[in-house]
CSV table of C-alpha atoms and ligand atoms in Angstrom, one decimal:
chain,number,residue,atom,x,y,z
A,1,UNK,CA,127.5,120.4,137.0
A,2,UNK,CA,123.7,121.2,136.7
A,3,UNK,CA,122.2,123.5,133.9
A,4,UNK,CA,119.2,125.1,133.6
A,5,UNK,CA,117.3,126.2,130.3
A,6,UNK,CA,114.4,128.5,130.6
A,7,UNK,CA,111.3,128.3,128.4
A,8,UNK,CA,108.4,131.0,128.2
A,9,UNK,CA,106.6,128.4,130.3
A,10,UNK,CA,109.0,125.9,131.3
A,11,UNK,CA,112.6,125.0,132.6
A,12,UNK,CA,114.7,122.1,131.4
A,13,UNK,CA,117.2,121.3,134.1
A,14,UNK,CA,120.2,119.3,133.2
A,15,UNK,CA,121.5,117.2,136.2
A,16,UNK,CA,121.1,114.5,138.5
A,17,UNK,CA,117.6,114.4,139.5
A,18,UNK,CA,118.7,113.4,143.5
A,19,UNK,CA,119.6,117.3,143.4
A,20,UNK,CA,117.2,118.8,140.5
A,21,UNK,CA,113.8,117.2,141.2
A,22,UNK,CA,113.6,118.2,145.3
A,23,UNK,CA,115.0,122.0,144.9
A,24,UNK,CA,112.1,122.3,142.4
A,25,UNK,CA,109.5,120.6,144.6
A,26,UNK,CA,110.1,122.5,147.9
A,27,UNK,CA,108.8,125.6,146.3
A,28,UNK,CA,105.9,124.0,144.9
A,29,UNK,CA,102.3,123.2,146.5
A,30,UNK,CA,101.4,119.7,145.3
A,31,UNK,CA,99.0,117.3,146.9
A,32,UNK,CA,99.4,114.1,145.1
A,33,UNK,CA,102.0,112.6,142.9
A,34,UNK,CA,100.9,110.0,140.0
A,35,UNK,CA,104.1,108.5,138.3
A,36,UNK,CA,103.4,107.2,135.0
A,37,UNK,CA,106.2,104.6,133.7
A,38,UNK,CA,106.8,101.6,131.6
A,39,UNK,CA,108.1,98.2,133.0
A,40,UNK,CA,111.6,98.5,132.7
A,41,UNK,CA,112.1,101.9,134.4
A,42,UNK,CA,110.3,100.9,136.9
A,43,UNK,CA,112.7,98.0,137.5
A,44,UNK,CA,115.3,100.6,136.9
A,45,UNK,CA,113.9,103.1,139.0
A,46,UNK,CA,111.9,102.4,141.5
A,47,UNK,CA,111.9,103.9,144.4
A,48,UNK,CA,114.6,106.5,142.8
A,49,UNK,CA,111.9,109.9,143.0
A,50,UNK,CA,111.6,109.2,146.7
A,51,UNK,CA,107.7,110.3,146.9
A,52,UNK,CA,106.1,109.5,149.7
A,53,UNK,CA,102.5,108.3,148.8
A,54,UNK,CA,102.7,108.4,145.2
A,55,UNK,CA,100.5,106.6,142.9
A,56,UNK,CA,102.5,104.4,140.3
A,57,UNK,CA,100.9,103.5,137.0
A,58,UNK,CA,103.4,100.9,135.2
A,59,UNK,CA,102.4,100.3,131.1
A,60,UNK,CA,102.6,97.3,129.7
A,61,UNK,CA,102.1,95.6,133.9
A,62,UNK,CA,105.2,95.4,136.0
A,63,UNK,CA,107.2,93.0,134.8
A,64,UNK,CA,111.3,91.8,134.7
A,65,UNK,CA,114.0,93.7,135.1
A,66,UNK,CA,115.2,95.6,132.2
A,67,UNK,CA,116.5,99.2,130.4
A,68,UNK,CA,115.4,102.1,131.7
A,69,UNK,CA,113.2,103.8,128.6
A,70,UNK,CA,111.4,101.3,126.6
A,71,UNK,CA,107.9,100.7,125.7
A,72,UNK,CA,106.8,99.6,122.7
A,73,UNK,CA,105.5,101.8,120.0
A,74,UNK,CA,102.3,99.8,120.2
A,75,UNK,CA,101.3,100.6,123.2
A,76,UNK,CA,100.8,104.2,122.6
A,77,UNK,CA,97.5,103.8,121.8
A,78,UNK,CA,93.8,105.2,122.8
A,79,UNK,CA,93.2,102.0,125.1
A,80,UNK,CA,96.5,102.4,126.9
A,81,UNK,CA,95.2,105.7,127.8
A,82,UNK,CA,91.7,104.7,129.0
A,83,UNK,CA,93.4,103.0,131.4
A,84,UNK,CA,96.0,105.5,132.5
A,85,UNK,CA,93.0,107.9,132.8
A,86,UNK,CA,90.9,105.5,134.4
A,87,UNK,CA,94.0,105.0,137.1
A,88,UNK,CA,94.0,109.0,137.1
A,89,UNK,CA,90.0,108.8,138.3
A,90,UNK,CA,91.0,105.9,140.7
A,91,UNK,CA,93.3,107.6,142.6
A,92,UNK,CA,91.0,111.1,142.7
A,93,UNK,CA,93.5,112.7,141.0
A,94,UNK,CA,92.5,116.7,140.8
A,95,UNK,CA,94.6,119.9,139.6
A,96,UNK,CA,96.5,119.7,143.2
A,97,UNK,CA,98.1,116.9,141.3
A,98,UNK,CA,101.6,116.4,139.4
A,99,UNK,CA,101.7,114.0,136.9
A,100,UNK,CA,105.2,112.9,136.5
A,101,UNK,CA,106.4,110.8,133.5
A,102,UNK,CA,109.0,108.7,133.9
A,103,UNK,CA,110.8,106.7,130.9
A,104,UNK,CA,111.8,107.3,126.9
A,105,UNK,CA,109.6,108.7,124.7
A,106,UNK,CA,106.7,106.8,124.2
A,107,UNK,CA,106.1,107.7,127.9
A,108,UNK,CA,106.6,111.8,127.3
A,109,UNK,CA,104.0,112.0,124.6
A,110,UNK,CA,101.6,109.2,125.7
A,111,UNK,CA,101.8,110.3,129.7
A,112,UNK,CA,101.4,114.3,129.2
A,113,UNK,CA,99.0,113.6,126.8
A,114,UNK,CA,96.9,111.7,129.5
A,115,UNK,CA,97.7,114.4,132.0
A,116,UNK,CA,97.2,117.6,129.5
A,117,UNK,CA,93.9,116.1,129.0
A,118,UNK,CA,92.4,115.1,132.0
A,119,UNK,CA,90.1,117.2,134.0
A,120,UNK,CA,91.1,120.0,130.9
A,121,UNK,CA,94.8,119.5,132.2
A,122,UNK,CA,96.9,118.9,135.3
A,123,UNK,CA,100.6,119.9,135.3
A,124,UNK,CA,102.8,117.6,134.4
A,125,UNK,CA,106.7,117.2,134.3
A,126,UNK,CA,108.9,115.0,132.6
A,127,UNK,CA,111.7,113.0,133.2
A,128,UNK,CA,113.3,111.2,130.0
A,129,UNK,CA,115.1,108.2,130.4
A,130,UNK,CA,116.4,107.9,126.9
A,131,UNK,CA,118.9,109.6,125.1
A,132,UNK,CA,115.9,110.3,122.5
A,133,UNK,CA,113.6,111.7,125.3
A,134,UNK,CA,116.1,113.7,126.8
A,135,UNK,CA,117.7,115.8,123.8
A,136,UNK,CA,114.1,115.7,122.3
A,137,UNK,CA,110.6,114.3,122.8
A,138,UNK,CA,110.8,114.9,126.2
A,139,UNK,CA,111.2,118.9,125.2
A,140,UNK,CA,108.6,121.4,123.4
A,141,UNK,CA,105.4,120.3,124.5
A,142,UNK,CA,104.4,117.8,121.5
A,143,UNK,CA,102.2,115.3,123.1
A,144,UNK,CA,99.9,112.5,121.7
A,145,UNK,CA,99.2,108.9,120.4
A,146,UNK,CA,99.2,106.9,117.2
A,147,UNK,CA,95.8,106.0,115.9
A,148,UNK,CA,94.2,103.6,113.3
A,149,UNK,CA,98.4,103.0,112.7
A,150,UNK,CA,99.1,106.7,111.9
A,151,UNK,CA,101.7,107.8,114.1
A,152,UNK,CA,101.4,110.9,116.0
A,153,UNK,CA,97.7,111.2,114.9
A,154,UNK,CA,95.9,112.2,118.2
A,155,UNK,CA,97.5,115.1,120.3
A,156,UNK,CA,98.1,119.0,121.8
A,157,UNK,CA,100.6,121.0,122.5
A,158,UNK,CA,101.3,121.9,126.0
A,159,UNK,CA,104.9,122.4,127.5
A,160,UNK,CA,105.2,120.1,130.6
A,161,UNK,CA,106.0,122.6,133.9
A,162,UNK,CA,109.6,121.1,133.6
A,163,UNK,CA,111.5,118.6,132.2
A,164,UNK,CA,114.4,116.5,134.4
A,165,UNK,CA,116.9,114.9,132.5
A,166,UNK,CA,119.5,112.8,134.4
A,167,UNK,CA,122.3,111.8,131.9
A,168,UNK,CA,123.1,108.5,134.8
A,169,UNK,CA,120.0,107.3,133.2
A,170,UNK,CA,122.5,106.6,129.9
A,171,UNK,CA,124.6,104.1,131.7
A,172,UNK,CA,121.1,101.8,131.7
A,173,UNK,CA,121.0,102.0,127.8
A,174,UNK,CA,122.3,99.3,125.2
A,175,UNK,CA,124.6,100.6,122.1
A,176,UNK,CA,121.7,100.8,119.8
A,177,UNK,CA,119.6,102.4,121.6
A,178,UNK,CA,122.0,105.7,122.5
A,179,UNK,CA,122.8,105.5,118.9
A,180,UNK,CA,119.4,106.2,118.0
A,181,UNK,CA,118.9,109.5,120.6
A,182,UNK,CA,123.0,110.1,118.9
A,183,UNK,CA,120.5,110.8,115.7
A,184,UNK,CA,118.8,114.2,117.1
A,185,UNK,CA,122.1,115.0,118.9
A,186,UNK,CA,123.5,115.4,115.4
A,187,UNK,CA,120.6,117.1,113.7
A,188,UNK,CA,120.3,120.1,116.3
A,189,UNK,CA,123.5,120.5,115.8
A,190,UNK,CA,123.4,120.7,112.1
A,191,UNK,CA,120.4,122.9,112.6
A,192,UNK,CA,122.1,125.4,115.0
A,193,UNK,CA,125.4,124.8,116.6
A,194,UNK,CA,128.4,124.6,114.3
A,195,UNK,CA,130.6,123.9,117.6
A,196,UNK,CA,128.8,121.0,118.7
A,197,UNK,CA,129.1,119.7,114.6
A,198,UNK,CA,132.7,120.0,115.2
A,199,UNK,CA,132.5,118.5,118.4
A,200,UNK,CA,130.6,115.0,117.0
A,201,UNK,CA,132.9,115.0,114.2
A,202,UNK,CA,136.1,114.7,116.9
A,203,UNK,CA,134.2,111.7,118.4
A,204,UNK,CA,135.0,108.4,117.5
A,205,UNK,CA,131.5,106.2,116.4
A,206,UNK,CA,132.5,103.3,119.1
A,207,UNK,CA,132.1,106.2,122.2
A,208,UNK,CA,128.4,106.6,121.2
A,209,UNK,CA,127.9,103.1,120.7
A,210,UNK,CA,128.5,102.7,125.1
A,211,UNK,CA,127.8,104.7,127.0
A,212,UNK,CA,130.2,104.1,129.5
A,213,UNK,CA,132.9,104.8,127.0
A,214,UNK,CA,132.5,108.9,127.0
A,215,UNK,CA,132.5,110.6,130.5
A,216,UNK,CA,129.9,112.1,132.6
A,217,UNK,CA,130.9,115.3,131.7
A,218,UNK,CA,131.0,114.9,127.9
A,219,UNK,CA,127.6,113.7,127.8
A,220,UNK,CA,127.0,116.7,129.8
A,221,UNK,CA,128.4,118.6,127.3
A,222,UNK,CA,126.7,117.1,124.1
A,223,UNK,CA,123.4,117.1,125.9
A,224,UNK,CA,123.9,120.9,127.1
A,225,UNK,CA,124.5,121.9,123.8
A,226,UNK,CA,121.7,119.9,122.2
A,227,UNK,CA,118.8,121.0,124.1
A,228,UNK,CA,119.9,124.6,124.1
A,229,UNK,CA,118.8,124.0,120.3
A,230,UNK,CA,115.9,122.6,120.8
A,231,UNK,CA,114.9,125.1,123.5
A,232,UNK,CA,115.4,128.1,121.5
A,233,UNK,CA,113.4,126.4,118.6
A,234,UNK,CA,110.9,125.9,120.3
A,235,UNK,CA,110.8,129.5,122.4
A,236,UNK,CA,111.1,131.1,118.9
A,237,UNK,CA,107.8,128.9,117.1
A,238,UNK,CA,106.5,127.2,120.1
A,239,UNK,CA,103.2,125.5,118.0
A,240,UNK,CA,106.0,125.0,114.6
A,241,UNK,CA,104.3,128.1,112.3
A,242,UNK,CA,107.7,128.5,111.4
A,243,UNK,CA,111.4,127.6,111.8
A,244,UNK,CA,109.8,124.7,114.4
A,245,UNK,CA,109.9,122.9,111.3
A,246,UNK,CA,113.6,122.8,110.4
A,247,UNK,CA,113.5,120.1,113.7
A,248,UNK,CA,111.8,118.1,111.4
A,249,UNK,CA,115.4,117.8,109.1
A,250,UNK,CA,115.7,114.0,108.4
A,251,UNK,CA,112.4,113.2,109.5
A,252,UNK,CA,110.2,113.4,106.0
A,253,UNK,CA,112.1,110.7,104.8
A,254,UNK,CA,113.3,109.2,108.1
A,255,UNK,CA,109.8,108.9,109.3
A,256,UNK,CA,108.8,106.7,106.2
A,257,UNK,CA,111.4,104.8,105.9
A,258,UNK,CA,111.0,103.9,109.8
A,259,UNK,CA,107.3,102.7,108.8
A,260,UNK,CA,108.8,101.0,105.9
A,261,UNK,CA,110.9,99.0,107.5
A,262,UNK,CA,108.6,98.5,110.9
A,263,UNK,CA,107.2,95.2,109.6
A,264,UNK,CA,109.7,93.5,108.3
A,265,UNK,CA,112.2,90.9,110.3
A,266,UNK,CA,114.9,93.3,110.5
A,267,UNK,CA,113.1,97.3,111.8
A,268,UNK,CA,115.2,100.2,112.2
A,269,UNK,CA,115.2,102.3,115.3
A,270,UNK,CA,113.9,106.2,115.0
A,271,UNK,CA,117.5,107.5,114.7
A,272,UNK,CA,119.0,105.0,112.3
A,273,UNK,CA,115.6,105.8,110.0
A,274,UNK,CA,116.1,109.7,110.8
A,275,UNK,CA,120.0,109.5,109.9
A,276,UNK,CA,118.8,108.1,106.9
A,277,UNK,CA,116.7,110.1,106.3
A,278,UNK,CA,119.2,113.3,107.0
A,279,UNK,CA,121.5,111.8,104.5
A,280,UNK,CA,118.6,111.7,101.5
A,281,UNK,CA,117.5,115.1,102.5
A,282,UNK,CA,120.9,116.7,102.2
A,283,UNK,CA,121.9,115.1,99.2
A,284,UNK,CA,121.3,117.4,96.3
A,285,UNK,CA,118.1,116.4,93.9
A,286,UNK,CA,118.8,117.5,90.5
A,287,UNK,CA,122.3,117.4,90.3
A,288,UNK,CA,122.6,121.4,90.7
A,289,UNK,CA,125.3,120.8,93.7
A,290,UNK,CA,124.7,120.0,96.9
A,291,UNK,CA,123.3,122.4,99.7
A,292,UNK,CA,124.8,121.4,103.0
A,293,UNK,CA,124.7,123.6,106.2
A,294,UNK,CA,127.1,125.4,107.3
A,295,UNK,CA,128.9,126.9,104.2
A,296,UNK,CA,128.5,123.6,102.0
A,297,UNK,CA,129.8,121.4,105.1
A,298,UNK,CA,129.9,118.0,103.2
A,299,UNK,CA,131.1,116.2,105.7
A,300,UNK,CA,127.7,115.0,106.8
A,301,UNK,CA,127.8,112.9,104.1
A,302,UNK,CA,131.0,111.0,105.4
A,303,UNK,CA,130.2,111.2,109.6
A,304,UNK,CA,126.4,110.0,109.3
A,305,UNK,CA,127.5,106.8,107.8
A,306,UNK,CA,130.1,106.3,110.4
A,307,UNK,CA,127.9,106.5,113.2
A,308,UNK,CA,125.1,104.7,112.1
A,309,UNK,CA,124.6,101.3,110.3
A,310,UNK,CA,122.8,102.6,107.4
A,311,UNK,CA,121.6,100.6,105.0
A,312,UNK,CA,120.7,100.2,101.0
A,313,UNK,CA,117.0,101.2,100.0
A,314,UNK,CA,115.8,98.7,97.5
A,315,UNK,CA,114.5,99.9,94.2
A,316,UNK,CA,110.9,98.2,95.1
A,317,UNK,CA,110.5,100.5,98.1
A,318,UNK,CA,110.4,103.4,96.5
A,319,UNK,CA,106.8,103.8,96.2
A,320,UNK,CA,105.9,102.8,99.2
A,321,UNK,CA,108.2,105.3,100.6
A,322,UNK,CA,106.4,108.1,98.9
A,323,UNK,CA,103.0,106.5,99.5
A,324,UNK,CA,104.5,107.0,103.5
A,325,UNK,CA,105.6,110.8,102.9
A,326,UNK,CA,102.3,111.8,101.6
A,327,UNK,CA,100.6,110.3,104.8
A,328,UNK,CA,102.7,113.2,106.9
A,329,UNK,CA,100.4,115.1,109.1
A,330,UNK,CA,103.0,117.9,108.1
A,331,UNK,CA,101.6,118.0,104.5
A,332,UNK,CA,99.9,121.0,103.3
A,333,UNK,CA,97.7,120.8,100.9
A,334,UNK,CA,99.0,117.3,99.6
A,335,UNK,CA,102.5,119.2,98.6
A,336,UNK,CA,105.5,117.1,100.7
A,337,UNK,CA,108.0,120.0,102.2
A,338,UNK,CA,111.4,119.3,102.9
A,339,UNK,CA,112.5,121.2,105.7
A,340,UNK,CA,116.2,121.6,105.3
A,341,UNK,CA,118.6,123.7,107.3
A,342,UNK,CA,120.2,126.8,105.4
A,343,UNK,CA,123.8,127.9,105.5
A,344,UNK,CA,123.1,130.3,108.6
A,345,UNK,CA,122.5,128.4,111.8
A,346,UNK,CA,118.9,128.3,112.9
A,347,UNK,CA,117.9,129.2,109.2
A,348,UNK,CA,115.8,127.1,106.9
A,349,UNK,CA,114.7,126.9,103.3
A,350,UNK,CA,111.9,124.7,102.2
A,351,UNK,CA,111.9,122.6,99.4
A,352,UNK,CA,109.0,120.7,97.5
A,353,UNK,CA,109.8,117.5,96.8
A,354,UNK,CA,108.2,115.0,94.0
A,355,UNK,CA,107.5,111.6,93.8
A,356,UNK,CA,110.5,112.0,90.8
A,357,UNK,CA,112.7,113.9,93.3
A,358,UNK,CA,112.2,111.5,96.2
A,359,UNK,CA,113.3,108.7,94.0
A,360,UNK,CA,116.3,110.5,92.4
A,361,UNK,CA,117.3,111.2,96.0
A,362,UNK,CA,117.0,107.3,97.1
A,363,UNK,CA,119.1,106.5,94.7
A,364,UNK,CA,121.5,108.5,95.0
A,365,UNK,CA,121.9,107.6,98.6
A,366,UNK,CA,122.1,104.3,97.9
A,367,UNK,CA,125.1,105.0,95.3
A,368,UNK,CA,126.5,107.0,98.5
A,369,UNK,CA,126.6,103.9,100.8
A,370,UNK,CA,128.1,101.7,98.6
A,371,UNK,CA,130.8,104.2,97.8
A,372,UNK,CA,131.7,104.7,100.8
A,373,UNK,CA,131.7,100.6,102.1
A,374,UNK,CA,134.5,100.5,98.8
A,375,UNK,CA,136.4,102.9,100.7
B,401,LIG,N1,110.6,116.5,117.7
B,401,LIG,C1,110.3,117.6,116.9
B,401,LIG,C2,109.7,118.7,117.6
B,401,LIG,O1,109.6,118.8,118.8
B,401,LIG,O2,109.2,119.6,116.9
């Protein structure tokens, strides 16, 4: 069954994009179609929108068959875009154009960012490939590209005119990979839907890790209920004055302790950091109790863990970690916020947080995981 979400200035629609994509079109005027998408959708995909005359840019070259939804962080740079835009130029792309992107993340902030800039904008939609993309980046109009090895440093906002997500496009993705969209599944609904955090704590960890293991219809279901979260986030603070920020539960630390582990032999993937990183900020920091959403819900403490492989912090990391946290483009002033959702759904309260405070919290997530492998 399809399902539509309405933005102020977009829709989400929830289906297979055979049926989605061409109902939209045939009420819409535009001349020329530029597909932007990485290697292995393309493989994946191609052919699939069924565009007569479109103009294909492939990053990273076409190359061998592969999973729908993955280009390398890497290539989300300014030179990647020179020669998207330069492709753009090429083909005389003007505002009669869409811009469609087509793949996982990297694709949703690096392609509307190429087509929300060019000629001072053209419209763009997206069309996630990843579990990741679809539940998130794909959503809310954050767009942009890492720069001198900050992440996220070069960007606007502006809402694509609507987003496609497919969920067949899960079938193409490996175990770790859904695991790591499995990561913002879990923190919308922590931030906002006490059904659907009953719902993930029903599921068993080994359904999320294939996807061919849950149905159709109940990653219909999950997906419904977490981009009605993220929607209505991002309808109520659509540039994050506000309570945009509570999507960033998991991220303060999850984001650091991604770039913490990015060069080493062994990286994590976004949503293992980001679970991580929900598990440190929920934790209490001063040993005043725990606040948990949901009327002290400590069970995140015990599911997290059993959905992801989460793994011990060492000691020496620790300021590094920080060093990472005050880097965050979130910052004000130099004071690191934790963003943490309150007991109300959609509610948040703020807490500053200390080089002291994030090391008190590190460890005692580390004490957490090795209780519970002697359980
Ligand atoms: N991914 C976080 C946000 O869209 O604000």
């Amino acid at each position: 069954m399809n399902h539509t979400f309405h933005l102020p200035d977009s829709s989400v629609f929830l289906g297979p994009l055979a049926e989605t994509l061409p109902a939209w079109l045939r009420n819409r005027q535009y001349e020329q179609f530029f597909i932007i998408t990485d290697r292995n959708t393309h493989a994946v995909c191609s052919g699939c929108l069924q565009l007569p005359g479109a103009v294909e840019f492939v990053v990273g070259g076409i190359g061998h068959a592969g999973t729908a939804g993955f280009v390398p962080e890497q290539l989300k740079t300014l030179q990647t875009c020179e020669q998207i835009w330069a492709a753009m130029l090429g083909a005389r792309l003007d505002r009669r154009a869409l811009v469609i992107n087509l793949g996982g993340g990297v694709i949703s902030d690096m392609g509307g960012f190429c087509a929300a800039t060019y000629k001072r904008g053209l419209d763009f939609v997206q069309l996630p490939t990843s579990l990741l993309a679809m539940t998130d980046a794909a959503i809310g109009g954050k767009l942009g590209i890492d720069f001198h090895g900050v992440k996220n440093a070069i960007g606007v906002f502006k809402n694509p005119v609507a987003v496609f997500a497919d969920p067949d496009f899960l079938k193409s993705l490996p175990a770790r990979e859904l695991r790591s969209g499995f990561a913002e599944i879990i923190k919308h609904a922590l931030i906002g839907d006490p059904a659907l955090w009953q719902k993930i704590q029903s599921l068993h960890p080994e359904s999320i890790a294939d996807g061919a293991a849950l149905s159709a219809a109940s990653w219909i279901d999950l997906l419904e209920a977490s981009i009605s979260v993220k929607t209505q986030v991002v309808t109520l603070d659509p540039h994050e004055h506000g309570i945009r920020a509570l999507l960033n539960f998991g991220h303060t630390f999850g984001h650091a302790i991604e770039s913490y582990f990015l060069p080493t032999a062994d990286p994590l993937t976004h949503g293992e950091a980001v679970a991580m990183g929900m598990l440190c900020e929920a934790l209490p920091s001063d040993g005043a109790g725990a606040v948990f959403p949901f009327e002290q819900d400590a069970e995140i403490l015990r599911i997290i863990p059993g959905f992801f492989p989460c793994r011990p912090i060492p000691d020496s990391a620790f300021p590094a970690i920080w060093d990472l946290m005050l880097q965050d483009k979130k910052n004000k002033s130099g004071v690191v916020r934790l963003a943490l959702p309150d007991a109300e759904p959609f509610s948040m309260r703020l807490q500053e947080t200390s080089r002291a405070d994030v090391e008190r919290r590190l460890r005692r997530y580390n004490v957490l995981l090795a209780a519970a492998g002697e359980k």
